PDB file of C-alpha atoms (C1' of nucleotides) in Angstrom:
ATOM      1  CA  MET A  70      37.481 181.100  -3.744  1.00 77.00           C
ATOM      2  CA  ALA A  71      38.950 179.496  -6.831  1.00 85.00           C
ATOM      3  CA  LEU A  72      42.559 178.550  -6.472  1.00 93.00           C
ATOM      4  CA  ASP A  73      44.995 178.370  -9.361  1.00 93.00           C
ATOM      5  CA  GLU A  74      48.395 176.767  -9.710  1.00 93.00           C
ATOM      6  CA  TYR A  75      50.156 179.712  -8.197  1.00 95.00           C
ATOM      7  CA  ASP A  76      48.086 179.444  -4.973  1.00 96.00           C
ATOM      8  CA  TYR A  77      48.726 175.727  -4.700  1.00 95.00           C
ATOM      9  CA  LYS A  78      52.408 176.209  -5.204  1.00 95.00           C
ATOM     10  CA  ILE A  79      52.413 178.978  -2.575  1.00 97.00           C
ATOM     11  CA  LEU A  80      50.617 176.637  -0.199  1.00 97.00           C
ATOM     12  CA  GLN A  81      53.178 174.000  -0.817  1.00 96.00           C
ATOM     13  CA  ILE A  82      56.031 176.277  -0.223  1.00 96.00           C
ATOM     14  CA  LEU A  83      54.631 177.821   2.887  1.00 97.00           C
ATOM     15  CA  ASN A  84      53.794 174.269   4.209  1.00 96.00           C
ATOM     16  CA  GLU A  85      57.434 173.508   4.072  1.00 96.00           C
ATOM     17  CA  ASN A  86      58.704 176.775   5.466  1.00 97.00           C
ATOM     18  CA  SER A  87      56.091 179.431   6.555  1.00 98.00           C
ATOM     19  CA  ARG A  88      58.781 182.025   7.414  1.00 97.00           C
ATOM     20  CA  LEU A  89      59.935 182.606   3.832  1.00 97.00           C
ATOM     21  CA  SER A  90      59.708 186.200   2.612  1.00 95.00           C
ATOM     22  CA  TYR A  91      57.204 187.170  -0.053  1.00 96.00           C
ATOM     23  CA  ALA A  92      60.099 188.031  -2.226  1.00 94.00           C
ATOM     24  CA  GLU A  93      61.614 184.467  -1.946  1.00 95.00           C
ATOM     25  CA  ILE A  94      58.342 182.877  -2.425  1.00 96.00           C
ATOM     26  CA  GLY A  95      57.758 184.964  -5.474  1.00 95.00           C
ATOM     27  CA  ARG A  96      61.299 183.980  -6.884  1.00 93.00           C
ATOM     28  CA  LYS A  97      60.361 180.288  -6.546  1.00 95.00           C
ATOM     29  CA  ILE A  98      57.152 180.660  -8.553  1.00 96.00           C
ATOM     30  CA  SER A  99      58.262 183.542 -10.834  1.00 96.00           C
ATOM     31  CA  LEU A 100      55.951 186.156  -9.504  1.00 95.00           C
ATOM     32  CA  SER A 101      56.653 189.506  -8.087  1.00 93.00           C
ATOM     33  CA  GLN A 102      56.794 190.312  -4.355  1.00 95.00           C
ATOM     34  CA  SER A 103      53.534 192.384  -4.430  1.00 94.00           C
ATOM     35  CA  ALA A 104      51.617 189.754  -6.516  1.00 96.00           C
ATOM     36  CA  THR A 105      52.834 186.971  -4.093  1.00 97.00           C
ATOM     37  CA  LYS A 106      51.941 188.937  -1.064  1.00 96.00           C
ATOM     38  CA  GLU A 107      48.532 189.720  -2.276  1.00 96.00           C
ATOM     39  CA  ARG A 108      47.893 185.983  -2.969  1.00 97.00           C
ATOM     40  CA  VAL A 109      49.151 184.988   0.519  1.00 98.00           C
ATOM     41  CA  LEU A 110      46.940 187.550   2.138  1.00 96.00           C
ATOM     42  CA  ASN A 111      43.891 186.393   0.077  1.00 96.00           C
ATOM     43  CA  LEU A 112      44.584 182.758   1.210  1.00 97.00           C
ATOM     44  CA  VAL A 113      44.545 183.997   4.749  1.00 97.00           C
ATOM     45  CA  GLU A 114      41.463 186.208   4.312  1.00 96.00           C
ATOM     46  CA  ASN A 115      39.489 183.532   2.743  1.00 96.00           C
ATOM     47  CA  GLY A 116      40.360 181.054   5.395  1.00 97.00           C
ATOM     48  CA  VAL A 117      42.295 178.634   3.253  1.00 97.00           C
ATOM     49  CA  ILE A 118      45.277 179.355   5.528  1.00 98.00           C
ATOM     50  CA  LYS A 119      44.042 179.114   9.158  1.00 97.00           C
ATOM     51  CA  GLN A 120      47.340 179.734  10.857  1.00 97.00           C
ATOM     52  CA  PHE A 121      51.081 180.020  10.455  1.00 98.00           C
ATOM     53  CA  SER A 122      52.336 177.615  12.896  1.00 96.00           C
ATOM     54  CA  VAL A 123      55.478 175.746  14.025  1.00 97.00           C
ATOM     55  CA  ASP A 124      56.216 172.047  14.480  1.00 97.00           C
ATOM     56  CA  ILE A 125      57.914 171.322  17.787  1.00 96.00           C
ATOM     57  CA  ASP A 126      59.865 168.386  19.015  1.00 96.00           C
ATOM     58  CA  PHE A 127      58.579 167.978  22.481  1.00 96.00           C
ATOM     59  CA  THR A 128      61.058 165.432  23.354  1.00 95.00           C
ATOM     60  CA  LYS A 129      63.652 168.235  23.394  1.00 95.00           C
ATOM     61  CA  LEU A 130      61.445 169.995  25.854  1.00 93.00           C
ATOM     62  CA  GLY A 131      61.468 167.063  28.383  1.00 93.00           C
ATOM     63  CA  TYR A 132      58.248 165.566  27.126  1.00 95.00           C
ATOM     64  CA  GLY A 133      59.443 162.169  25.971  1.00 97.00           C
ATOM     65  CA  LEU A 134      55.923 160.506  25.860  1.00 98.00           C
ATOM     66  CA  LYS A 135      53.363 161.041  23.144  1.00 98.00           C
ATOM     67  CA  VAL A 136      50.151 159.375  23.540  1.00 98.00           C
ATOM     68  CA  VAL A 137      47.022 158.959  21.407  1.00 98.00           C
ATOM     69  CA  MET A 138      44.062 158.763  23.831  1.00 97.00           C
ATOM     70  CA  SER A 139      40.696 157.503  22.677  1.00 97.00           C
ATOM     71  CA  LEU A 140      37.852 158.482  24.894  1.00 96.00           C
ATOM     72  CA  LYS A 141      34.308 157.149  25.578  1.00 96.00           C
ATOM     73  CA  PHE A 142      31.836 159.282  27.427  1.00 93.00           C
ATOM     74  CA  LYS A 143      28.756 158.571  29.179  1.00 83.00           C
ATOM     75  CA  ASN A 144      25.698 160.661  28.033  1.00 81.00           C
ATOM     76  CA  ASP A 145      26.786 164.235  27.083  1.00 82.00           C
ATOM     77  CA  GLU A 146      29.671 164.285  29.595  1.00 91.00           C
ATOM     78  CA  PHE A 147      31.854 164.968  26.523  1.00 88.00           C
ATOM     79  CA  LYS A 148      30.508 168.443  26.327  1.00 91.00           C
ATOM     80  CA  THR A 149      31.494 169.086  29.950  1.00 95.00           C
ATOM     81  CA  PHE A 150      34.934 167.663  29.015  1.00 96.00           C
ATOM     82  CA  LEU A 151      35.364 170.113  26.085  1.00 94.00           C
ATOM     83  CA  ASN A 152      34.436 172.952  28.346  1.00 94.00           C
ATOM     84  CA  ASN A 153      37.132 171.856  30.779  1.00 95.00           C
ATOM     85  CA  LEU A 154      39.749 171.315  28.240  1.00 96.00           C
ATOM     86  CA  SER A 155      41.974 174.014  29.675  1.00 93.00           C
ATOM     87  CA  ARG A 156      42.430 171.757  32.811  1.00 95.00           C
ATOM     88  CA  PHE A 157      44.353 169.441  30.439  1.00 96.00           C
ATOM     89  CA  PRO A 158      47.491 171.199  29.068  1.00 95.00           C
ATOM     90  CA  GLU A 159      48.815 167.880  27.925  1.00 96.00           C
ATOM     91  CA  ILE A 160      46.253 167.737  25.271  1.00 97.00           C
ATOM     92  CA  ILE A 161      47.319 169.529  22.194  1.00 96.00           C
ATOM     93  CA  SER A 162      44.636 168.327  19.824  1.00 96.00           C
ATOM     94  CA  CYS A 163      41.148 166.826  20.253  1.00 96.00           C
ATOM     95  CA  LYS A 164      39.137 165.375  17.458  1.00 97.00           C
ATOM     96  CA  ARG A 165      35.487 164.354  17.668  1.00 97.00           C
ATOM     97  CA  ILE A 166      35.022 161.356  15.553  1.00 97.00           C
ATOM     98  CA  THR A 167      32.383 158.732  14.539  1.00 97.00           C
ATOM     99  CA  GLY A 168      32.568 155.201  15.630  1.00 96.00           C
ATOM    100  CA  GLU A 169      33.275 153.334  18.887  1.00 94.00           C
ATOM    101  CA  TYR A 170      34.955 156.317  20.497  1.00 93.00           C
ATOM    102  CA  CYS A 171      33.758 159.921  20.697  1.00 95.00           C
ATOM    103  CA  LEU A 172      37.080 161.665  20.853  1.00 96.00           C
ATOM    104  CA  VAL A 173      40.627 161.179  20.010  1.00 97.00           C
ATOM    105  CA  ALA A 174      43.180 163.227  21.810  1.00 98.00           C
ATOM    106  CA  GLU A 175      46.854 163.842  21.252  1.00 97.00           C
ATOM    107  CA  CYS A 176      48.647 164.248  24.471  1.00 97.00           C
ATOM    108  CA  ILE A 177      52.221 165.339  25.333  1.00 97.00           C
ATOM    109  CA  LEU A 178      53.591 163.827  28.537  1.00 97.00           C
ATOM    110  CA  ALA A 179      56.817 163.805  30.448  1.00 96.00           C
ATOM    111  CA  ASP A 180      56.824 160.140  31.525  1.00 97.00           C
ATOM    112  CA  SER A 181      54.641 157.308  32.504  1.00 98.00           C
ATOM    113  CA  SER A 182      53.718 158.755  35.939  1.00 97.00           C
ATOM    114  CA  HIS A 183      52.571 161.941  34.166  1.00 97.00           C
ATOM    115  CA  LEU A 184      50.336 159.639  32.051  1.00 98.00           C
ATOM    116  CA  GLU A 185      48.953 157.934  35.102  1.00 98.00           C
ATOM    117  CA  ASN A 186      48.153 161.386  36.547  1.00 98.00           C
ATOM    118  CA  LEU A 187      46.377 162.362  33.232  1.00 98.00           C
ATOM    119  CA  ILE A 188      44.313 159.204  33.192  1.00 98.00           C
ATOM    120  CA  ASP A 189      43.210 159.814  36.752  1.00 98.00           C
ATOM    121  CA  ARG A 190      42.011 163.255  35.884  1.00 97.00           C
ATOM    122  CA  LEU A 191      40.216 161.955  32.705  1.00 97.00           C
ATOM    123  CA  ILE A 192      38.259 159.147  34.425  1.00 96.00           C
ATOM    124  CA  PRO A 193      35.668 161.480  35.882  1.00 95.00           C
ATOM    125  CA  TYR A 194      34.614 162.433  32.347  1.00 95.00           C
ATOM    126  CA  GLY A 195      34.890 159.039  30.497  1.00 94.00           C
ATOM    127  CA  ILE A 196      36.872 155.990  29.825  1.00 95.00           C
ATOM    128  CA  PRO A 197      40.227 156.635  28.262  1.00 97.00           C
ATOM    129  CA  THR A 198      42.047 154.120  26.116  1.00 97.00           C
ATOM    130  CA  THR A 199      45.805 154.812  25.804  1.00 98.00           C
ATOM    131  CA  SER A 200      48.098 154.066  22.824  1.00 98.00           C
ATOM    132  CA  VAL A 201      51.659 155.131  23.020  1.00 98.00           C
ATOM    133  CA  GLN A 202      52.808 156.910  19.968  1.00 98.00           C
ATOM    134  CA  LEU A 203      56.030 155.204  18.704  1.00 98.00           C
ATOM    135  CA  SER A 204      56.733 157.315  15.665  1.00 97.00           C
ATOM    136  CA  GLU A 205      55.189 159.692  13.404  1.00 96.00           C
ATOM    137  CA  VAL A 206      55.506 160.400   9.622  1.00 93.00           C
ATOM    138  CA  LYS A 207      54.358 163.752   8.588  1.00 88.00           C
ATOM    139  CA  VAL A 208      53.782 163.660   4.887  1.00 88.00           C
ATOM    140  CA  ASP A 209      53.696 166.641   2.548  1.00 83.00           C
ATOM    141  CA  HIS A 210      53.000 165.063  -0.758  1.00 84.00           C
ATOM    142  CA  PHE A 211      49.431 166.200  -0.613  1.00 84.00           C
ATOM    143  CA  PHE A 212      50.049 169.439  -2.469  1.00 80.00           C
ATOM    144  CA  LYS A 213      52.312 167.887  -5.009  1.00 75.00           C
ATOM    145  CA  ARG A 214      49.628 165.610  -5.999  1.00 64.00           C
ATOM    146  CA  MET A 215      46.820 168.054  -5.845  1.00 63.00           C
ATOM    147  CA  ILE A 216      48.247 170.323  -8.476  1.00 49.00           C
TER     148      ILE A 216
ATOM    149  CA  MET M  11      69.869 172.517  25.189  1.00 77.00           C
ATOM    150  CA  ALA M  12      68.597 174.365  28.286  1.00 84.00           C
ATOM    151  CA  LEU M  13      65.609 176.560  27.482  1.00 92.00           C
ATOM    152  CA  ASP M  14      64.718 179.558  29.581  1.00 93.00           C
ATOM    153  CA  GLU M  15      61.600 181.622  29.839  1.00 92.00           C
ATOM    154  CA  TYR M  16      62.508 183.708  26.677  1.00 94.00           C
ATOM    155  CA  ASP M  17      62.719 180.655  24.652  1.00 96.00           C
ATOM    156  CA  TYR M  18      59.359 179.329  25.874  1.00 95.00           C
ATOM    157  CA  LYS M  19      57.776 182.596  25.104  1.00 94.00           C
ATOM    158  CA  ILE M  20      59.306 182.569  21.697  1.00 96.00           C
ATOM    159  CA  LEU M  21      57.885 179.170  21.072  1.00 96.00           C
ATOM    160  CA  GLN M  22      54.442 180.184  22.225  1.00 95.00           C
ATOM    161  CA  ILE M  23      54.502 183.346  20.014  1.00 96.00           C
ATOM    162  CA  LEU M  24      55.710 181.388  16.996  1.00 97.00           C
ATOM    163  CA  ASN M  25      53.085 178.709  17.494  1.00 96.00           C
ATOM    164  CA  GLU M  26      50.376 181.236  17.233  1.00 95.00           C
ATOM    165  CA  ASN M  27      51.993 183.084  14.188  1.00 97.00           C
ATOM    166  CA  SER M  28      55.215 181.736  12.780  1.00 98.00           C
ATOM    167  CA  ARG M  29      55.504 184.563  10.209  1.00 97.00           C
ATOM    168  CA  LEU M  30      56.096 187.323  12.786  1.00 97.00           C
ATOM    169  CA  SER M  31      59.283 189.248  12.274  1.00 94.00           C
ATOM    170  CA  TYR M  32      62.115 188.924  14.701  1.00 96.00           C
ATOM    171  CA  ALA M  33      61.638 192.559  15.555  1.00 93.00           C
ATOM    172  CA  GLU M  34      57.977 192.068  16.414  1.00 94.00           C
ATOM    173  CA  ILE M  35      58.716 189.018  18.541  1.00 96.00           C
ATOM    174  CA  GLY M  36      61.519 190.929  20.334  1.00 94.00           C
ATOM    175  CA  ARG M  37      59.054 193.690  21.207  1.00 93.00           C
ATOM    176  CA  LYS M  38      56.665 191.234  22.700  1.00 94.00           C
ATOM    177  CA  ILE M  39      59.406 189.800  25.040  1.00 95.00           C
ATOM    178  CA  SER M  40      61.423 192.840  25.461  1.00 95.00           C
ATOM    179  CA  LEU M  41      64.565 191.678  23.675  1.00 94.00           C
ATOM    180  CA  SER M  42      66.450 193.149  20.713  1.00 92.00           C
ATOM    181  CA  GLN M  43      65.994 191.842  17.173  1.00 95.00           C
ATOM    182  CA  SER M  44      69.400 190.417  16.999  1.00 93.00           C
ATOM    183  CA  ALA M  45      69.020 188.524  20.301  1.00 94.00           C
ATOM    184  CA  THR M  46      65.569 187.305  19.385  1.00 96.00           C
ATOM    185  CA  LYS M  47      66.871 186.135  15.942  1.00 95.00           C
ATOM    186  CA  GLU M  48      69.792 184.246  17.485  1.00 95.00           C
ATOM    187  CA  ARG M  49      67.419 182.435  19.903  1.00 97.00           C
ATOM    188  CA  VAL M  50      65.097 181.401  17.082  1.00 97.00           C
ATOM    189  CA  LEU M  51      67.892 180.202  15.083  1.00 96.00           C
ATOM    190  CA  ASN M  52      69.265 178.176  18.062  1.00 96.00           C
ATOM    191  CA  LEU M  53      65.901 176.501  18.544  1.00 97.00           C
ATOM    192  CA  VAL M  54      65.934 175.477  14.964  1.00 97.00           C
ATOM    193  CA  GLU M  55      69.527 174.269  15.054  1.00 96.00           C
ATOM    194  CA  ASN M  56      68.920 172.137  18.191  1.00 95.00           C
ATOM    195  CA  GLY M  57      65.897 170.674  16.707  1.00 97.00           C
ATOM    196  CA  VAL M  58      63.425 172.158  19.138  1.00 97.00           C
ATOM    197  CA  ILE M  59      61.641 173.661  16.147  1.00 97.00           C
ATOM    198  CA  LYS M  60      61.265 171.050  13.501  1.00 97.00           C
ATOM    199  CA  GLN M  61      59.540 173.220  10.953  1.00 97.00           C
ATOM    200  CA  PHE M  62      57.712 176.407  10.224  1.00 98.00           C
ATOM    201  CA  SER M  63      54.402 175.325   8.943  1.00 96.00           C
ATOM    202  CA  VAL M  64      50.991 176.303   8.022  1.00 97.00           C
ATOM    203  CA  ASP M  65      47.514 175.061   9.076  1.00 97.00           C
ATOM    204  CA  ILE M  66      45.238 174.627   6.099  1.00 96.00           C
ATOM    205  CA  ASP M  67      41.503 174.369   5.825  1.00 96.00           C
ATOM    206  CA  PHE M  68      41.140 171.504   3.338  1.00 95.00           C
ATOM    207  CA  THR M  69      37.393 172.056   3.133  1.00 95.00           C
ATOM    208  CA  LYS M  70      38.114 175.234   1.217  1.00 95.00           C
ATOM    209  CA  LEU M  71      40.157 173.311  -1.297  1.00 93.00           C
ATOM    210  CA  GLY M  72      37.262 170.920  -2.037  1.00 93.00           C
ATOM    211  CA  TYR M  73      38.234 168.268   0.451  1.00 95.00           C
ATOM    212  CA  GLY M  74      35.280 168.199   2.800  1.00 96.00           C
ATOM    213  CA  LEU M  75      35.911 164.830   4.437  1.00 98.00           C
ATOM    214  CA  LYS M  76      38.542 164.201   7.031  1.00 98.00           C
ATOM    215  CA  VAL M  77      38.976 160.744   8.377  1.00 98.00           C
ATOM    216  CA  VAL M  78      40.888 159.015  11.143  1.00 98.00           C
ATOM    217  CA  MET M  79      41.882 155.601   9.763  1.00 97.00           C
ATOM    218  CA  SER M  80      43.079 152.917  12.151  1.00 97.00           C
ATOM    219  CA  LEU M  81      45.048 150.143  10.378  1.00 96.00           C
ATOM    220  CA  LYS M  82      45.829 146.523  11.309  1.00 96.00           C
ATOM    221  CA  PHE M  83      48.549 144.874   9.344  1.00 93.00           C
ATOM    222  CA  LYS M  84      49.421 141.176   8.853  1.00 83.00           C
ATOM    223  CA  ASN M  85      53.087 140.215   9.596  1.00 81.00           C
ATOM    224  CA  ASP M  86      55.380 143.058   8.571  1.00 82.00           C
ATOM    225  CA  GLU M  87      53.145 144.313   5.847  1.00 91.00           C
ATOM    226  CA  PHE M  88      53.197 147.688   7.553  1.00 88.00           C
ATOM    227  CA  LYS M  89      56.722 148.294   6.579  1.00 91.00           C
ATOM    228  CA  THR M  90      55.779 147.754   2.990  1.00 95.00           C
ATOM    229  CA  PHE M  91      52.942 150.151   3.461  1.00 96.00           C
ATOM    230  CA  LEU M  92      55.289 152.801   4.903  1.00 94.00           C
ATOM    231  CA  ASN M  93      57.567 152.486   1.892  1.00 94.00           C
ATOM    232  CA  ASN M  94      54.617 152.900  -0.401  1.00 95.00           C
ATOM    233  CA  LEU M  95      53.189 155.887   1.476  1.00 96.00           C
ATOM    234  CA  SER M  96      53.669 158.139  -1.571  1.00 93.00           C
ATOM    235  CA  ARG M  97      50.921 156.195  -3.313  1.00 95.00           C
ATOM    236  CA  PHE M  98      48.406 157.636  -0.729  1.00 96.00           C
ATOM    237  CA  PRO M  99      48.552 161.410  -1.071  1.00 95.00           C
ATOM    238  CA  GLU M 100      45.328 161.617   1.024  1.00 96.00           C
ATOM    239  CA  ILE M 101      47.274 160.537   4.011  1.00 97.00           C
ATOM    240  CA  ILE M 102      48.845 163.653   5.591  1.00 96.00           C
ATOM    241  CA  SER M 103      49.967 162.033   8.828  1.00 96.00           C
ATOM    242  CA  CYS M 104      50.748 158.516   9.865  1.00 96.00           C
ATOM    243  CA  LYS M 105      51.443 157.541  13.531  1.00 97.00           C
ATOM    244  CA  ARG M 106      52.744 154.152  14.676  1.00 97.00           C
ATOM    245  CA  ILE M 107      51.147 153.247  17.938  1.00 97.00           C
ATOM    246  CA  THR M 108      50.960 150.550  20.575  1.00 97.00           C
ATOM    247  CA  GLY M 109      47.664 148.704  21.165  1.00 96.00           C
ATOM    248  CA  GLU M 110      45.078 147.027  18.963  1.00 94.00           C
ATOM    249  CA  TYR M 111      46.015 148.935  15.805  1.00 93.00           C
ATOM    250  CA  CYS M 112      49.514 149.393  14.479  1.00 95.00           C
ATOM    251  CA  LEU M 113      48.988 152.782  12.701  1.00 96.00           C
ATOM    252  CA  VAL M 114      46.588 155.721  12.803  1.00 97.00           C
ATOM    253  CA  ALA M 115      46.460 157.896   9.742  1.00 98.00           C
ATOM    254  CA  GLU M 116      44.870 161.208   9.037  1.00 97.00           C
ATOM    255  CA  CYS M 117      43.256 161.369   5.681  1.00 97.00           C
ATOM    256  CA  ILE M 118      41.934 164.252   3.574  1.00 97.00           C
ATOM    257  CA  LEU M 119      39.204 163.211   1.211  1.00 97.00           C
ATOM    258  CA  ALA M 120      36.934 164.966  -1.287  1.00 96.00           C
ATOM    259  CA  ASP M 121      33.838 162.837  -0.554  1.00 97.00           C
ATOM    260  CA  SER M 122      32.651 159.324   0.332  1.00 98.00           C
ATOM    261  CA  SER M 123      33.433 157.819  -3.134  1.00 97.00           C
ATOM    262  CA  HIS M 124      37.026 159.143  -2.561  1.00 97.00           C
ATOM    263  CA  LEU M 125      36.998 157.311   0.732  1.00 98.00           C
ATOM    264  CA  GLU M 126      35.875 154.059  -0.907  1.00 98.00           C
ATOM    265  CA  ASN M 127      38.661 154.415  -3.421  1.00 98.00           C
ATOM    266  CA  LEU M 128      41.144 154.882  -0.637  1.00 98.00           C
ATOM    267  CA  ILE M 129      39.795 151.879   1.301  1.00 98.00           C
ATOM    268  CA  ASP M 130      40.155 149.667  -1.706  1.00 98.00           C
ATOM    269  CA  ARG M 131      43.700 150.764  -2.154  1.00 97.00           C
ATOM    270  CA  LEU M 132      44.461 150.039   1.561  1.00 97.00           C
ATOM    271  CA  ILE M 133      43.055 146.660   1.721  1.00 96.00           C
ATOM    272  CA  PRO M 134      46.011 144.856   0.176  1.00 95.00           C
ATOM    273  CA  TYR M 135      48.264 146.047   3.041  1.00 95.00           C
ATOM    274  CA  GLY M 136      45.855 145.586   5.994  1.00 94.00           C
ATOM    275  CA  ILE M 137      42.500 146.107   7.531  1.00 95.00           C
ATOM    276  CA  PRO M 138      41.360 149.773   7.793  1.00 97.00           C
ATOM    277  CA  THR M 139      38.833 151.022  10.417  1.00 98.00           C
ATOM    278  CA  THR M 140      37.410 154.347   9.404  1.00 98.00           C
ATOM    279  CA  SER M 141      36.173 157.052  11.693  1.00 98.00           C
ATOM    280  CA  VAL M 142      34.868 160.331  10.242  1.00 98.00           C
ATOM    281  CA  GLN M 143      36.348 163.428  11.781  1.00 98.00           C
ATOM    282  CA  LEU M 144      33.417 165.632  12.834  1.00 98.00           C
ATOM    283  CA  SER M 145      35.377 168.435  14.404  1.00 97.00           C
ATOM    284  CA  GLU M 146      38.715 169.392  15.830  1.00 96.00           C
ATOM    285  CA  VAL M 147      39.922 171.497  18.628  1.00 93.00           C
ATOM    286  CA  LYS M 148      43.542 172.543  18.349  1.00 88.00           C
ATOM    287  CA  VAL M 149      44.676 173.783  21.711  1.00 88.00           C
ATOM    288  CA  ASP M 150      47.541 175.981  22.377  1.00 82.00           C
ATOM    289  CA  HIS M 151      47.576 176.227  26.096  1.00 83.00           C
ATOM    290  CA  PHE M 152      50.421 173.818  26.322  1.00 83.00           C
ATOM    291  CA  PHE M 153      53.044 176.515  26.362  1.00 80.00           C
ATOM    292  CA  LYS M 154      51.221 178.811  28.653  1.00 74.00           C
ATOM    293  CA  ARG M 155      51.140 176.048  31.231  1.00 64.00           C
ATOM    294  CA  MET M 156      54.726 174.912  30.650  1.00 62.00           C
ATOM    295  CA  ILE M 157      56.249 178.204  31.611  1.00 49.00           C
TER     296      ILE M 157
ATOM    297  C1'  DT I 264      74.441 186.506  25.475  1.00 63.42           C
ATOM    298  C1'  DG I 265      73.155 190.923  24.794  1.00 63.42           C
ATOM    299  C1'  DT I 266      73.146 195.704  22.592  1.00 63.42           C
ATOM    300  C1'  DG I 267      73.496 199.086  19.025  1.00 63.42           C
ATOM    301  C1'  DA I 268      74.616 200.809  14.363  1.00 63.42           C
ATOM    302  C1'  DA I 269      75.452 200.514   9.280  1.00 63.42           C
ATOM    303  C1'  DA I 270      74.534 198.184   4.782  1.00 63.42           C
ATOM    304  C1'  DT I 271      71.440 195.160   2.400  1.00 63.42           C
ATOM    305  C1'  DT I 272      67.097 193.326   1.674  1.00 63.42           C
ATOM    306  C1'  DT I 273      61.861 193.193   2.345  1.00 63.42           C
ATOM    307  C1'  DA I 274      57.528 194.965   3.206  1.00 63.42           C
ATOM    308  C1'  DA I 275      53.979 198.137   2.176  1.00 63.42           C
ATOM    309  C1'  DT I 276      51.775 201.513  -0.960  1.00 63.42           C
ATOM    310  C1'  DG I 277      50.034 203.483  -4.980  1.00 63.42           C
ATOM    311  C1'  DG I 278      50.028 204.271  -9.911  1.00 63.42           C
ATOM    312  C1'  DC I 279      49.639 202.004 -14.044  1.00 63.42           C
ATOM    313  C1'  DG I 280      49.156 198.231 -18.043  1.00 63.42           C
TER     314       DG I 280
ATOM    315  C1'  DC J 259      45.518 190.585 -11.511  1.00 63.42           C
ATOM    316  C1'  DG J 260      50.089 191.752 -12.301  1.00 63.42           C
ATOM    317  C1'  DC J 261      54.260 194.753 -12.519  1.00 63.42           C
ATOM    318  C1'  DC J 262      57.173 198.607 -11.247  1.00 63.42           C
ATOM    319  C1'  DA J 263      58.805 202.424  -8.311  1.00 63.42           C
ATOM    320  C1'  DT J 264      59.076 204.618  -3.834  1.00 63.42           C
ATOM    321  C1'  DT J 265      59.241 204.948   1.230  1.00 63.42           C
ATOM    322  C1'  DA J 266      59.237 202.679   5.627  1.00 63.42           C
ATOM    323  C1'  DA J 267      60.741 198.787   8.155  1.00 63.42           C
ATOM    324  C1'  DA J 268      63.171 194.591   9.028  1.00 63.42           C
ATOM    325  C1'  DT J 269      67.152 191.646   8.333  1.00 63.42           C
ATOM    326  C1'  DT J 270      71.961 190.928   8.356  1.00 63.42           C
ATOM    327  C1'  DT J 271      76.421 191.641   9.938  1.00 63.42           C
ATOM    328  C1'  DC J 272      79.758 193.210  12.935  1.00 63.42           C
ATOM    329  C1'  DA J 273      82.065 195.754  16.784  1.00 63.42           C
ATOM    330  C1'  DC J 274      81.815 195.976  21.482  1.00 63.42           C
ATOM    331  C1'  DA J 275      80.188 195.143  26.441  1.00 63.42           C
TER     332       DA J 275
END
DNA sequence: TGTGAAATTTAATGGCG
DNA sequence: CGCCATTAAATTTCACA
C-alpha cells in the first residue's frame, strides 16, 4: 500500500485522538467525510492501523508501580512462558529481543508486595531482572517528521 | 475517583476498539447512550483515560526495524537528552528506570544503516545498548482480571 | 446517576465527475 | 479517488425521576 500525505496526516490525527469523527478529520485535512472514511478504512484493511486503542493511567486504578522486567530463560522455557502468559495479568506487553535478555515485559503492579508475588511466579520460568519505571515520555513527533 | 464495574467494562471495551460509539458501548454493558457517554467523559476528565490512540504497524510504513535501546548517561547528560528528544523522531517512547541503565527507548527504524545513524547521534549524550525487537505480544487480559 | 425524547450532527450508501 | 446527496444512526442537550 502506497501512502500519501493525506494518509500520514490521518495517522497523525488519529494518533492524537482516535475518537474523532470522519467529518472532523476531514475538516482538518480538507477532505470530504466519505473520502476520509474510505482512507481510514483502507488503512485498517491493509493493516497499517492495527487497533484503535486507549492510553490508561494505571495509577488512577490503584496500580502505582510500573516495572520493566527483563527475563532470561533456560533452554526453550520461554515458549512455555509465552503459552502461560494468561497467568500473568500484570504483564501488558511482552517483547522478544536480541541480546543478553530474551524478553522484556511491561508490568502493572499495585505495590512492592505485588511485585514480590509476581517475581515468585516468574522464577520457575527464568531469571527476572526488575527495573522500576520512574517516568515515561510518549513522543508523537514521529509522524510530523515522516511527512 | 471510585470506579465501578461499568467503568472497568468501558475501559476494556475502549481498549479493544476506542472508536466504538457510545450507543454501541452502551449496548454491550446494558446502559443508555447518555449514561455511557457521561461515564467515558468522566474517565477522561479524571485522567484515567489519558488518550484515545491508535496502534500502527510501522513495518507497513517502511520501517522494518524496531529496537529497544538502553541508555547510560554521564552526569546529568540525560536531562539534556530529554530536552533534545525532538531531534530523535525515531524514538516513540522513552522510559526512565532504575537499575543499570537510566533510560529505555523504543525506536522505529527503516534499516540497519538508519540504526547506525541513530547510534551516532546518541553517542554524544551517552552509551546506547541496542536490542533488536523480534516480536511483540500485546496482552489485553489486564482488565478482564481486574474486574 | 440514570432514562427518554427532540434537535443537530455523523455515518453509510450510491451515483457521478 | 473524490464529491455530493440521501437515508439511517448516533450525538447532544435537556427535562425529569
